Short mmCIF file of C-alpha atoms in Angstrom, two decimals:
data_model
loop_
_atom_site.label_atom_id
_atom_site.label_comp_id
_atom_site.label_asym_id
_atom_site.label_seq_id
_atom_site.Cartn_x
_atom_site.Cartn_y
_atom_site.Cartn_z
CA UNK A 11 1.81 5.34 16.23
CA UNK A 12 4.29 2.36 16.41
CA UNK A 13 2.44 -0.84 15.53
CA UNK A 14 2.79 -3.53 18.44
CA UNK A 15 2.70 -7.22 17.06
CA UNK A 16 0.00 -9.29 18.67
CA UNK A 17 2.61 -11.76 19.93
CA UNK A 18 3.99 -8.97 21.55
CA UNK A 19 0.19 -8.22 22.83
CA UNK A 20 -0.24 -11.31 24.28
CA UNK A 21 3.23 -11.97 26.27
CA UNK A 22 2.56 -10.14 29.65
CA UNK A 23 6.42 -10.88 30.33
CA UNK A 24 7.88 -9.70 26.92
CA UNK A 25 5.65 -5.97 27.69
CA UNK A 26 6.95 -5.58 30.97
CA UNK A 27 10.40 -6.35 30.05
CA UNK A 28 10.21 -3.67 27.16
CA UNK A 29 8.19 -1.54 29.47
CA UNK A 30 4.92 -1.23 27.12
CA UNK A 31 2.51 0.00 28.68
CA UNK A 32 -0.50 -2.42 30.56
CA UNK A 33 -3.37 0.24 29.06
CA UNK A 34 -1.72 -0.44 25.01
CA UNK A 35 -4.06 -3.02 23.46
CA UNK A 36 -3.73 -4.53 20.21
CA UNK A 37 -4.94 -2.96 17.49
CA UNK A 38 -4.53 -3.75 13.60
CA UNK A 39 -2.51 -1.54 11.52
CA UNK A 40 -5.92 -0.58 9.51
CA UNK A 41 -7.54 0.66 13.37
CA UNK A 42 -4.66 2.25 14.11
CA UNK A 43 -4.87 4.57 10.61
CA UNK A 44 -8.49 4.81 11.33
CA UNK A 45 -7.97 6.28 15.02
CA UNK A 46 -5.09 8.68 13.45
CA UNK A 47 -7.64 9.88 10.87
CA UNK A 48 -9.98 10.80 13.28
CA UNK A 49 -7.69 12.11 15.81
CA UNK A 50 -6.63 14.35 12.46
CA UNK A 51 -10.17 15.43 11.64
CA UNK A 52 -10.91 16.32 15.04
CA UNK A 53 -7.75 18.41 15.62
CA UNK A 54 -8.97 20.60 12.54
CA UNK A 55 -6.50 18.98 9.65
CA UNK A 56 -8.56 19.32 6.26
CA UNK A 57 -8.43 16.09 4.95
CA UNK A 58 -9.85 15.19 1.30
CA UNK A 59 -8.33 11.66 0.89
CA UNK A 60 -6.72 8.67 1.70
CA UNK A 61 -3.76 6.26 -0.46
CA UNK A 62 -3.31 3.39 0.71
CA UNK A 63 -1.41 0.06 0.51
CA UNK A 64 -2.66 -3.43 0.09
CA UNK A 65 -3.08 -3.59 4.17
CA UNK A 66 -5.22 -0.94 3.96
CA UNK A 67 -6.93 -1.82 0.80
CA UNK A 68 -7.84 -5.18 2.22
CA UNK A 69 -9.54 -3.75 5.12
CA UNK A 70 -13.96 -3.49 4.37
CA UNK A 71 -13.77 -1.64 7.71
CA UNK A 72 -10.97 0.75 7.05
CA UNK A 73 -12.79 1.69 3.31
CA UNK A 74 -16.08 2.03 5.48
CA UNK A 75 -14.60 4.21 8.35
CA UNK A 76 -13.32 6.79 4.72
CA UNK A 77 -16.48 6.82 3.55
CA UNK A 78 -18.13 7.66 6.93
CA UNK A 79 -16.15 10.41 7.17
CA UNK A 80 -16.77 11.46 4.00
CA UNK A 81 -13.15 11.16 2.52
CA UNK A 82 -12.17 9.55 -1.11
CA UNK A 83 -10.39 7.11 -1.03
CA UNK A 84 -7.22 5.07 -3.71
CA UNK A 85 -6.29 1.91 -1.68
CA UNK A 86 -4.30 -0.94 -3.22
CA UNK A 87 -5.70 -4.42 -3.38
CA UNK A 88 -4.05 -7.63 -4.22
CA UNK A 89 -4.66 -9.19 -8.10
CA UNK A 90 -6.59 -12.32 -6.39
CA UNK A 91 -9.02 -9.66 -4.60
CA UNK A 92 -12.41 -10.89 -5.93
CA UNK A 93 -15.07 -8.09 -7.22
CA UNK A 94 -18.15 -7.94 -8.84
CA UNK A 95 -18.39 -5.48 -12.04
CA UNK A 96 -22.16 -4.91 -11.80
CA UNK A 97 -25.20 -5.83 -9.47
CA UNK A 98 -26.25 -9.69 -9.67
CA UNK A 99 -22.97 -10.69 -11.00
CA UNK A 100 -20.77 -13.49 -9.43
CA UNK A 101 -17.35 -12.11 -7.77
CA UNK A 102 -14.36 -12.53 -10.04
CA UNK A 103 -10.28 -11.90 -9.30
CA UNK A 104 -9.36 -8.08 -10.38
CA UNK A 105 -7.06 -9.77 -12.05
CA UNK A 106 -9.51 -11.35 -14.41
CA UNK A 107 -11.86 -8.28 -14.38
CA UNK A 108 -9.82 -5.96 -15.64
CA UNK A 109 -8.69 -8.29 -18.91
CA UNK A 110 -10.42 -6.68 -21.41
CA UNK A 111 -10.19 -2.79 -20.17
CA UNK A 112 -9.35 -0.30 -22.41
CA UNK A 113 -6.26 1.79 -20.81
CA UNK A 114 -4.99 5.35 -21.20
CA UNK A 115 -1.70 6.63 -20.85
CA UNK A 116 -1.73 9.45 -17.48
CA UNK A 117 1.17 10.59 -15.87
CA UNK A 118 0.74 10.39 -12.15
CA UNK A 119 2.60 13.09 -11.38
CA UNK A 120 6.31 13.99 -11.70
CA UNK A 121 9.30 12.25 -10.59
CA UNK A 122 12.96 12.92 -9.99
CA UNK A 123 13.33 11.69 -13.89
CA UNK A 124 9.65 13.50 -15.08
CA UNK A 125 6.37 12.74 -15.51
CA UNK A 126 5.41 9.41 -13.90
CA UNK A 127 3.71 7.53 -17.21
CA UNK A 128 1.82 4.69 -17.16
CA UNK A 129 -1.25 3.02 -18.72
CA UNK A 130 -4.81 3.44 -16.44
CA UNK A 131 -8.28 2.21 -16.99
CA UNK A 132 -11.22 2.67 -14.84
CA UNK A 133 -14.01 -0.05 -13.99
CA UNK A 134 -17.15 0.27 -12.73
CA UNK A 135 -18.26 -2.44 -9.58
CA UNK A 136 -21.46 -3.67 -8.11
CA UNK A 137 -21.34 -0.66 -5.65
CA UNK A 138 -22.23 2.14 -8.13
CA UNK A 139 -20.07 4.12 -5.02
CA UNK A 140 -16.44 2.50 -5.60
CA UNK A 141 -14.47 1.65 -8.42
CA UNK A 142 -11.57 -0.51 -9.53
CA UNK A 143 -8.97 1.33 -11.14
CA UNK A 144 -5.80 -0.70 -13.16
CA UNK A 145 -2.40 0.79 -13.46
CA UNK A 146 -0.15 -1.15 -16.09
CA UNK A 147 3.58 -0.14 -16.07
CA UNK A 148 5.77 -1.49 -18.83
CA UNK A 149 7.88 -3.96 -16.77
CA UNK A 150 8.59 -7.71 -16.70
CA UNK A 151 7.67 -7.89 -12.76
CA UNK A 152 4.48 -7.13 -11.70
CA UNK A 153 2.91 -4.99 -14.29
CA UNK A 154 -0.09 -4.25 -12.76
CA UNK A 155 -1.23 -2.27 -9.93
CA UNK A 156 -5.15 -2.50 -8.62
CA UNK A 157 -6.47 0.00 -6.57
CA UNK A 158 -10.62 0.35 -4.99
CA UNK A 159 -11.68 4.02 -5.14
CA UNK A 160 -14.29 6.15 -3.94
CA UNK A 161 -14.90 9.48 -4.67
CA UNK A 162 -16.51 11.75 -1.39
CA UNK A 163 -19.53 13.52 -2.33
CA UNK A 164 -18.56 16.56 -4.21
CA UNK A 165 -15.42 15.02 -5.67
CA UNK A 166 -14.99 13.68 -9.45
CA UNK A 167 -15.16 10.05 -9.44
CA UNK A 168 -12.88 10.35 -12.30
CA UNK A 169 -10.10 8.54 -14.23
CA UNK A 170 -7.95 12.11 -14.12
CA UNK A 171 -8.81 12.22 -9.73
CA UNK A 172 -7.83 8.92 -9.26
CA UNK A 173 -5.03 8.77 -10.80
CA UNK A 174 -3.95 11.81 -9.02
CA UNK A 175 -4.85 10.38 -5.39
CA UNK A 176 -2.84 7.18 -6.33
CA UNK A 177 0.48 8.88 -7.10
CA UNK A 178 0.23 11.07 -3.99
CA UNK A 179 1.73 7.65 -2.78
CA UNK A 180 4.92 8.26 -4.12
CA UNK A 181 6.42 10.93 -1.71
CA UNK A 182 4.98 8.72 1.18
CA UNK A 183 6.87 5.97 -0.15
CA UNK A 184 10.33 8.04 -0.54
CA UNK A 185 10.25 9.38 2.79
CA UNK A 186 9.50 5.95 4.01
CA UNK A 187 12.92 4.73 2.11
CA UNK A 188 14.71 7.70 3.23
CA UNK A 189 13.53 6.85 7.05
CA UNK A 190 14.33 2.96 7.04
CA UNK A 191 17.93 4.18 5.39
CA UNK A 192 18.94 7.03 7.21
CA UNK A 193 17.51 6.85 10.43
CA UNK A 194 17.37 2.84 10.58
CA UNK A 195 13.39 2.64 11.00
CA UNK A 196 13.29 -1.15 9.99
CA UNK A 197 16.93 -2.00 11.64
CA UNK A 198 16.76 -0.03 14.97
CA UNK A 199 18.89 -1.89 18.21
CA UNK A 200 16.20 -0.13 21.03
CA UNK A 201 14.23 -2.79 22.58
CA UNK A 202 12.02 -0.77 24.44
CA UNK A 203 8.58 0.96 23.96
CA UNK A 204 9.78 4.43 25.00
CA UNK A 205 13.31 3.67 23.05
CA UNK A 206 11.34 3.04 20.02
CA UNK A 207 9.14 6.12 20.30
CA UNK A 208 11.91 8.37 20.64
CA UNK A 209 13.99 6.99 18.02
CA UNK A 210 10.82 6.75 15.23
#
């Protein structure tokens, strides 16, 4: 589903000019996944999990609407994203929480070059349901990756399944690249709703 800015939304003569439709209402990019999950579930798809970015990951609603229908769940979160570690604690930044963690080195699955290495830990929150889980790569910029997970009833909440879950990410991410390069997803010259359909 194309994402229509709420700009857009709002500017009756900027829709009819790029002939949106008058039914289309806004809708956040997190509602939008959550009616495309659905829509998936009810057509039959067998779906487990979700990975997720930091729009996602920021969403309460969209991490609700997983766990409603009964799907795990690896969604980025930025590092000032407060948590608390256990029940009757004060919130603190991720950042801060996950300090003192004790890491492991997982691969998170393999690469053009190999395994995908990096250092993981797994904390425990307030909600005995999710968890935070770290990701430190050896790199000056940005070293650290923070995800919330949940496990669906009957999966592992697990170091070894959430690490798996988050590095399902990558081939999302590489078709993404290979769209916005090859078939100009970010740089298209339509300026029109069906124009954009047909070209995505």
């Amino acid at each position: 589903d194309l994402y229509m800015p709420e700009c857009w939304a709002k500017d009756r003569a900027r829709r009819k000019k790029a002939g949106i439709p008058r039914s289309l209402r806004f809708a956040t990019k997190p509602e939008l996944a959550i009616a495309q999950v659905k829509t998936m579930i009810e057509k039959g798809i067998r779906i487990c999990w979700v990975a997720a970015d930091e729009v996602y990951g920021r969403s309460g609603d969209f991490r609700a609407a997983c766990r409603a229908l009964l799907l795990s769940y690896v969604e980025i979160v930025p590092c000032d994203y407060k948590v608390a570690l256990a029940e009757g604690t004060e919130k603190v930044k991720i950042a801060d929480a996950a300090r003192d963690a004790v890491f492991e080195r997982r691969s998170a699955g393999t690469g053009t070059k190999g395994p995908r290495w990096g250092w993981w830990a797994l904390l425990a929150t307030e909600d005995p349901e999710e968890f935070l889980l770290v990701r430190h790569l050896e790199r000056e910029k940005n070293p650290y990756t923070y995800y919330l997970c949940h496990a669906a009833p009957g999966r592992p909440a697990t170091l070894k399944y959430f690490v798996t879950v988050a590095g399902r990410r990558w081939p999302a991410e590489t078709s993404f690249r290979s769209g916005k390069d090859g078939f100009g997803w970010d740089q298209s010259q339509v300026a029109t709703w069906t124009a954009q359909n047909r070209h995505t």
